[in-house]
Coordinates of C-alpha atoms in Angstrom, one line a residue:
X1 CA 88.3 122.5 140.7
X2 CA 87.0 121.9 136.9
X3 CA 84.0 120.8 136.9
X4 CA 83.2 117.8 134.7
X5 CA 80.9 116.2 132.1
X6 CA 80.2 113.0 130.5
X7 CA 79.9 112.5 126.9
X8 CA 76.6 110.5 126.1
X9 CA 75.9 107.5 127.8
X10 CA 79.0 105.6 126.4
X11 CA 81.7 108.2 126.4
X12 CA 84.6 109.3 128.7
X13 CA 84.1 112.3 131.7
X14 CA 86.0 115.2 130.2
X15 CA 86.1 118.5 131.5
X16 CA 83.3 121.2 131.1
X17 CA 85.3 122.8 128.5
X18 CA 87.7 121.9 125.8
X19 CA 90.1 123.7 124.2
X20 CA 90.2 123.4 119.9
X21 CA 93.4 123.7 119.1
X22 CA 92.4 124.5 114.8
X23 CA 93.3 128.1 115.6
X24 CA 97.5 127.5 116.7
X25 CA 98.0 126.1 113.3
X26 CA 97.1 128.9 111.3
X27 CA 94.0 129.1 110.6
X28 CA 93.2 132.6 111.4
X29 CA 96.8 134.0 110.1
X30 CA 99.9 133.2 111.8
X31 CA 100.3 132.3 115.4
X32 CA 103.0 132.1 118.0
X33 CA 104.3 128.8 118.2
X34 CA 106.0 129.6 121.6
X35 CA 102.8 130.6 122.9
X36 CA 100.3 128.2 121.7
X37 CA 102.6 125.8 123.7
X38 CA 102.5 127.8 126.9
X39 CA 98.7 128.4 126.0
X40 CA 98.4 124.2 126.3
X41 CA 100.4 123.9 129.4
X42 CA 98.0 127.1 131.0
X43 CA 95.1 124.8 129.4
X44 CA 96.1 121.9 131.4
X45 CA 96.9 123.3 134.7
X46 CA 93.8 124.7 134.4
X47 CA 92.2 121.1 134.4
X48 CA 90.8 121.5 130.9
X49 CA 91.6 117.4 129.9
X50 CA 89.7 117.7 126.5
X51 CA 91.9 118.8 123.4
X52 CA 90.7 118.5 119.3
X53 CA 92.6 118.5 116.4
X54 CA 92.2 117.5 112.9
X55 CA 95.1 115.6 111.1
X56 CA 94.5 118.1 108.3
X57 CA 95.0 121.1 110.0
X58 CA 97.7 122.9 108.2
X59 CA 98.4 119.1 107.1
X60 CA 99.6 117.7 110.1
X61 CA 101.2 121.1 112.1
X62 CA 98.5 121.3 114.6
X63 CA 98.8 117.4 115.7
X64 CA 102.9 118.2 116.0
X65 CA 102.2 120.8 118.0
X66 CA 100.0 119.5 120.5
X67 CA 102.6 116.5 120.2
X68 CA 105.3 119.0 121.8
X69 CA 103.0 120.7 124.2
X70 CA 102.0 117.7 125.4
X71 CA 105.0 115.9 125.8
X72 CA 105.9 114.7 129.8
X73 CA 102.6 115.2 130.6
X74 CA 100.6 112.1 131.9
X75 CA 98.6 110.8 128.9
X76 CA 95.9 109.5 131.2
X77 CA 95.5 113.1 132.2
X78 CA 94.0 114.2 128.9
X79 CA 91.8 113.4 126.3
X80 CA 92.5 113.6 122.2
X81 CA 89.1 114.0 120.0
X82 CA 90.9 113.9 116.4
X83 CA 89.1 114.5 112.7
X84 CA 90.0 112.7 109.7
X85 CA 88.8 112.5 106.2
X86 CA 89.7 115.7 105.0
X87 CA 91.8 115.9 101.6
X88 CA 93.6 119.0 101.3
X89 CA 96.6 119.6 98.4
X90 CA 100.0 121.1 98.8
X91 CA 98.7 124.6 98.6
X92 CA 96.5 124.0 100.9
X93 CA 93.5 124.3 99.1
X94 CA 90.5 121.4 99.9
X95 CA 90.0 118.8 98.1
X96 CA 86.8 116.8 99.7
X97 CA 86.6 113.5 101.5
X98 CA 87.8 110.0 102.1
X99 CA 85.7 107.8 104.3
X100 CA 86.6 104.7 103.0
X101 CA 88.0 101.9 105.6
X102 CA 91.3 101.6 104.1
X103 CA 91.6 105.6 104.2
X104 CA 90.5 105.6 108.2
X105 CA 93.5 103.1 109.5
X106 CA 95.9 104.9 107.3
X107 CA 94.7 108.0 108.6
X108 CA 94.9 107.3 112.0
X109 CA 98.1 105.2 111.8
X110 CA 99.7 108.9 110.7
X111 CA 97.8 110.7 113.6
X112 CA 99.2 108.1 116.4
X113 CA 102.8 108.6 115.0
X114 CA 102.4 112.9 114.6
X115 CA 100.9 112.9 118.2
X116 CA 103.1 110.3 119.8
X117 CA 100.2 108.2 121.2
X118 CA 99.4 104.6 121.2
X119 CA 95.7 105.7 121.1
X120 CA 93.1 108.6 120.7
X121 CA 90.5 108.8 123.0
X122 CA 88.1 110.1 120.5
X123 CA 87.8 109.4 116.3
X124 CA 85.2 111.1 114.3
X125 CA 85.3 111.3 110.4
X126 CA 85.3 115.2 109.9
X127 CA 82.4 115.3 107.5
X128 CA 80.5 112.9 105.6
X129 CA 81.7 111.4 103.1
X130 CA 79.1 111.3 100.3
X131 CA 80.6 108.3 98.5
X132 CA 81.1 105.9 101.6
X133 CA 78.0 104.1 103.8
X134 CA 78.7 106.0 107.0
X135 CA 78.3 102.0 108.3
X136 CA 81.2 101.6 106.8
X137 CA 83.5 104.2 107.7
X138 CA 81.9 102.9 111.3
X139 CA 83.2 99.6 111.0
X140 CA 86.6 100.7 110.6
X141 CA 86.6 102.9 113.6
X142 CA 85.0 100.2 115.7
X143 CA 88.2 97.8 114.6
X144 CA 90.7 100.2 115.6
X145 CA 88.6 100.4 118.9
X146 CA 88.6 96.7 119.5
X147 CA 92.8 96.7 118.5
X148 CA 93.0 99.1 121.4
X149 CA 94.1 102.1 119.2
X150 CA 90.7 104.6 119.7
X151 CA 88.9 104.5 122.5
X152 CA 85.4 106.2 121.5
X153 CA 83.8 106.5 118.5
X154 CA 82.6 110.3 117.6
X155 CA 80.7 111.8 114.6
X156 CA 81.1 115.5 113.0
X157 CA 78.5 118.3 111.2
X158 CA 76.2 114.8 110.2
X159 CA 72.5 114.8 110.8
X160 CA 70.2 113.4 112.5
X161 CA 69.6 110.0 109.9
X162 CA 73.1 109.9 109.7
X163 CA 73.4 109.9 113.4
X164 CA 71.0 107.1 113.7
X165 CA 72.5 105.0 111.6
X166 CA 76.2 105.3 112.9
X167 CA 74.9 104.6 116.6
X168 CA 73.0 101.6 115.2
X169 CA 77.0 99.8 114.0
X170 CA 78.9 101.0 117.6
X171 CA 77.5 103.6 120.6
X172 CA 78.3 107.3 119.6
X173 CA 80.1 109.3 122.3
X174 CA 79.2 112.1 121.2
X175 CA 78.9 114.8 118.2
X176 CA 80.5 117.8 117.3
X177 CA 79.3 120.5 115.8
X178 CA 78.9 124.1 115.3
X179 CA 76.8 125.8 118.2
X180 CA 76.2 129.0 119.7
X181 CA 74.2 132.3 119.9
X182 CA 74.4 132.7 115.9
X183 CA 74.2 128.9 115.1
X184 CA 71.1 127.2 116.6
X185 CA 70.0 124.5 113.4
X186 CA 71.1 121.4 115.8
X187 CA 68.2 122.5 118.1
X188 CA 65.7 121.7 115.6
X189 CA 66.3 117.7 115.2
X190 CA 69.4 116.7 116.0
X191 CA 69.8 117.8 119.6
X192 CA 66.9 116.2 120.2
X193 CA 68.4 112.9 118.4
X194 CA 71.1 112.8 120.3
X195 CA 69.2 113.1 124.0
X196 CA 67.3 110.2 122.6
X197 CA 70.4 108.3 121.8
X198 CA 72.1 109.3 125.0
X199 CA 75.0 110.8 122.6
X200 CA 77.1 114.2 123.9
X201 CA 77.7 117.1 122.2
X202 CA 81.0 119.2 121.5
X203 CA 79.9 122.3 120.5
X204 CA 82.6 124.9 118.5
X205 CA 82.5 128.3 117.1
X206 CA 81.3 128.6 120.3
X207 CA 82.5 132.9 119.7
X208 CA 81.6 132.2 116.0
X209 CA 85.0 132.8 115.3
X210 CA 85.3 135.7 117.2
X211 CA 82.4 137.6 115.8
X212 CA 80.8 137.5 118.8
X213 CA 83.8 137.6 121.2
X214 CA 83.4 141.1 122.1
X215 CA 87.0 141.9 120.5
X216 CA 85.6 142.0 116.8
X217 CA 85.3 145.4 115.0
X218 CA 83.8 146.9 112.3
X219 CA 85.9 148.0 109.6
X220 CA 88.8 145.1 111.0
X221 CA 90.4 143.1 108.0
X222 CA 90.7 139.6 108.1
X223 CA 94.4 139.9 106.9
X224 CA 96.2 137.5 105.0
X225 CA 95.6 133.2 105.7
X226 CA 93.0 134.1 107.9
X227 CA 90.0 132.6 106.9
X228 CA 87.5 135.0 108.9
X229 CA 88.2 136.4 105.1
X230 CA 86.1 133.9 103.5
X231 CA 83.5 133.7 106.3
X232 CA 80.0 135.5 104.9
X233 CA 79.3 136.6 108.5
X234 CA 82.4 138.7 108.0
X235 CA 81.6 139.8 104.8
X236 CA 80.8 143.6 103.9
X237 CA 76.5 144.1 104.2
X238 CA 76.7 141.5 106.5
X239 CA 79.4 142.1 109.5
X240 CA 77.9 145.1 110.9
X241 CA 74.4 143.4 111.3
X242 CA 75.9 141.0 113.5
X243 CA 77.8 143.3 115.6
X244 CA 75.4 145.3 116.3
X245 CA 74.0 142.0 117.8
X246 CA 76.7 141.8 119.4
X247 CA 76.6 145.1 121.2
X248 CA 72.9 143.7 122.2
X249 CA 74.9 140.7 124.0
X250 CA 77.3 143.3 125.6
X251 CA 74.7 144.8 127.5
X252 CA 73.2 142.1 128.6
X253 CA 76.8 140.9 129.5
X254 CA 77.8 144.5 131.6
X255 CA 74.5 143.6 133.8
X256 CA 75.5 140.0 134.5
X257 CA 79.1 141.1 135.3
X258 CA 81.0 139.1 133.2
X259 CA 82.6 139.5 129.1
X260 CA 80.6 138.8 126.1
X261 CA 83.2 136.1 125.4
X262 CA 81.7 134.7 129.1
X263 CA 78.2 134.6 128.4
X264 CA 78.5 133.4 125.1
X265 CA 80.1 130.4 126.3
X266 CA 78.3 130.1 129.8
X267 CA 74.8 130.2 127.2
X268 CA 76.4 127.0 125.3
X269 CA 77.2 125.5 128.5
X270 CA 73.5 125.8 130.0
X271 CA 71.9 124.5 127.1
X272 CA 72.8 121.0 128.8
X273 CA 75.0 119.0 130.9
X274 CA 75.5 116.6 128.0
X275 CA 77.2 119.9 126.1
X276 CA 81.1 120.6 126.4
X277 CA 82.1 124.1 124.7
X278 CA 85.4 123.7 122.8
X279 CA 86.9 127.5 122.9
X280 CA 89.4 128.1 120.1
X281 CA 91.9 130.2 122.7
X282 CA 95.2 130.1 121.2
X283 CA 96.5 132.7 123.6
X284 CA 96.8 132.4 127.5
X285 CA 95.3 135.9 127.6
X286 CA 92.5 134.5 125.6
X287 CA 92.0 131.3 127.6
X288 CA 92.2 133.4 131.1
X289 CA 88.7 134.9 129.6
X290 CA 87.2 132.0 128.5
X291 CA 87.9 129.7 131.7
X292 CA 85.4 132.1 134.1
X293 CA 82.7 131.5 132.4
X294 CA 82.0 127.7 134.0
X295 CA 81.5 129.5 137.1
X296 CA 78.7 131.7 135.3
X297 CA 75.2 131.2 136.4
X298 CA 72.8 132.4 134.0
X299 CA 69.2 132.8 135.3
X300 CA 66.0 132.0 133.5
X301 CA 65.7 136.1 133.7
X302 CA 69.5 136.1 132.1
X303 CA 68.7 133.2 129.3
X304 CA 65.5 135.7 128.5
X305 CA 67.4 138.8 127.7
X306 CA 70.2 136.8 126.1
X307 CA 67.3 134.7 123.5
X308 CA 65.7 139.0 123.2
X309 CA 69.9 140.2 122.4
X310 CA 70.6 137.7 119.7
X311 CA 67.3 135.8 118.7
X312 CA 67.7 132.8 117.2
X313 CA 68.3 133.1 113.4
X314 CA 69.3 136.8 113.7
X315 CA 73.1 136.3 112.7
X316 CA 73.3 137.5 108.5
X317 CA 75.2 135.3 106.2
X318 CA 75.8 131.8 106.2
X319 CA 78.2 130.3 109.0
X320 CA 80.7 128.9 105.7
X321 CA 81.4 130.0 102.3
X322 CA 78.8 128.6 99.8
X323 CA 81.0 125.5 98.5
X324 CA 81.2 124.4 102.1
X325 CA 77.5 124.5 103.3
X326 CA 76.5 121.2 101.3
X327 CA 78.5 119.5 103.0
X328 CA 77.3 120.2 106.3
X329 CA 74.5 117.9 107.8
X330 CA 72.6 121.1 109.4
X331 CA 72.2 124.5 108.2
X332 CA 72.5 127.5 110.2

């Protein structure tokens, strides 16, 4: 059975992990279409219920996608967390934000229609939006919430003032954000925020990117539309630093019995009950590894040699190119 979790004090049970479905859309060069389908069915019968998407991601393909894989299937069996506010131009480049109210109900009337919903269970503005009062962009959500077309109300990579001052318009269900063995920042403040709010936490780059999924390699190119390519953790003077943390992690992994992809995510997973990984599988081969690790029980002994493997702050480079970090609401 899958275990469960709830999201903050306001939000819906979902299961103990999620799957991030950025990855079947492109994002680290081409997938299978075929297989990212069969990888969401696996997903499912698995009892994962919690999927996220963004309606920019490749401009709309991964919300049709997730449209098709999900089609027949009970819609009160799953659970949509879906980003908006991302402006992105034919060629795909970025092209910053819009948080404005008027942008959030056209946004979300385009995501219903692509996904074939009359609702999504969670809405969160994919960054902030430095031109718009986040109480604003909140007051928008919380009218699509009372029309019945969102059911939660979620934040993305804000901080911990911003977080405060969203939750203080309509309840937060919970934030998501960066976390893992390379990126600890939200421990420093707003982890704590949120636990004090009674707001969850959906953690990705839970295998920050796959640099830390045990199947990274030294000398490995990124290859073309991948964006592993821009990453400075990839980067040359800077990749083989962190894989040799990784190697750390492996040992501690071959003692425990399990992957380093497993106790990477089983470490998310114990940092709290109020945490749901998000793995970015986009293979079934890749979701059959990820989905043991629930059943993972790291000791206080195990958590020790893990924090003396990968300490925290060890990971070089930053976890997005320079034009991206001022964006985020944490650093690291």
């Amino acid at each position: 059975m899958m275990q469960t979790r709830v999201l903050g004090s306001t939000g819906p049970a979902v299961s103990a992990l999620g799957l991030g479905a950025m990855g079947m859309s492109g994002a680290y060069g081409p997938a299978d279409r075929a297989e990212s389908v069969a990888t969401v069915h696996a997903t499912l019968d698995a009892g994962v219920t919690l999927f996220d998407t963004g309606d920019f991601y490749a401009m709309g393909h991964n919300e049709l996608l997730l449209a098709e894989a999900l089609r027949g299937r009970n819609r009160d069996s799953y659970q949509l967390s879906v980003k908006f506010g991302m402006l992105r131009g034919p060629g795909g480049g970025f092209g910053g934000h819009d948080n404005r109210p008027e942008a959030v109900r056209t946004f979300l009337a385009y995501s219903l229609t692509r996904l074939g919903t009359d609702h999504i269970d969670i809405y969160r503005p994919a960054r902030l939006d430095p031109a718009v009062p986040i109480e604003d962009t909140v007051g928008a959500i919380q009218e699509m919430i009372d029309a019945g077309y969102v059911r939660h109300l979620g934040l993305s990579e804000v901080d911990a003032a911003t977080i405060r001052r969203a939750h203080a318009v309509h309840p937060v269900a919970d934030l998501q954000i960066e976390y893992s063995l390379l990126s600890r920042a939200v421990e420093a403040e707003v982890l704590p925020t949120l636990r004090e709010l009674g707001i969850g936490l959906t953690a990705y780059g839970v295998l920050g990117r796959g640099l830390i999924s045990g199947h990274w390699s030294a000398g490995r190119a990124a290859g073309p539309g991948n964006a592993r390519g821009l990453s400075p953790r990839f980067a040359d003077g800077n990749v083989a630093h962190n894989l040799a943390l990784v190697e750390a992690l492996r040992r501690v992994a071959g003692a425990a019995g399990c992957t380093v992809a497993q106790l990477a995510i089983a470490w998310v997973a114990a940092q709290g009950a109020d945490i749901v990984p998000l793995v970015g599988a986009r293979t079934r081969e890749r979701l059959a590894e990820a989905l043991p690790a629930l059943r993972l029980h790291l000791t206080a002994e195990d958590l020790a040699e893990i924090e003396r493997a990968v300490p925290p702050g060890a990971a070089r480079g930053d976890r997005y190119p320079a034009a991206f970090m001022s964006g985020l609401g944490v650093g690291n």
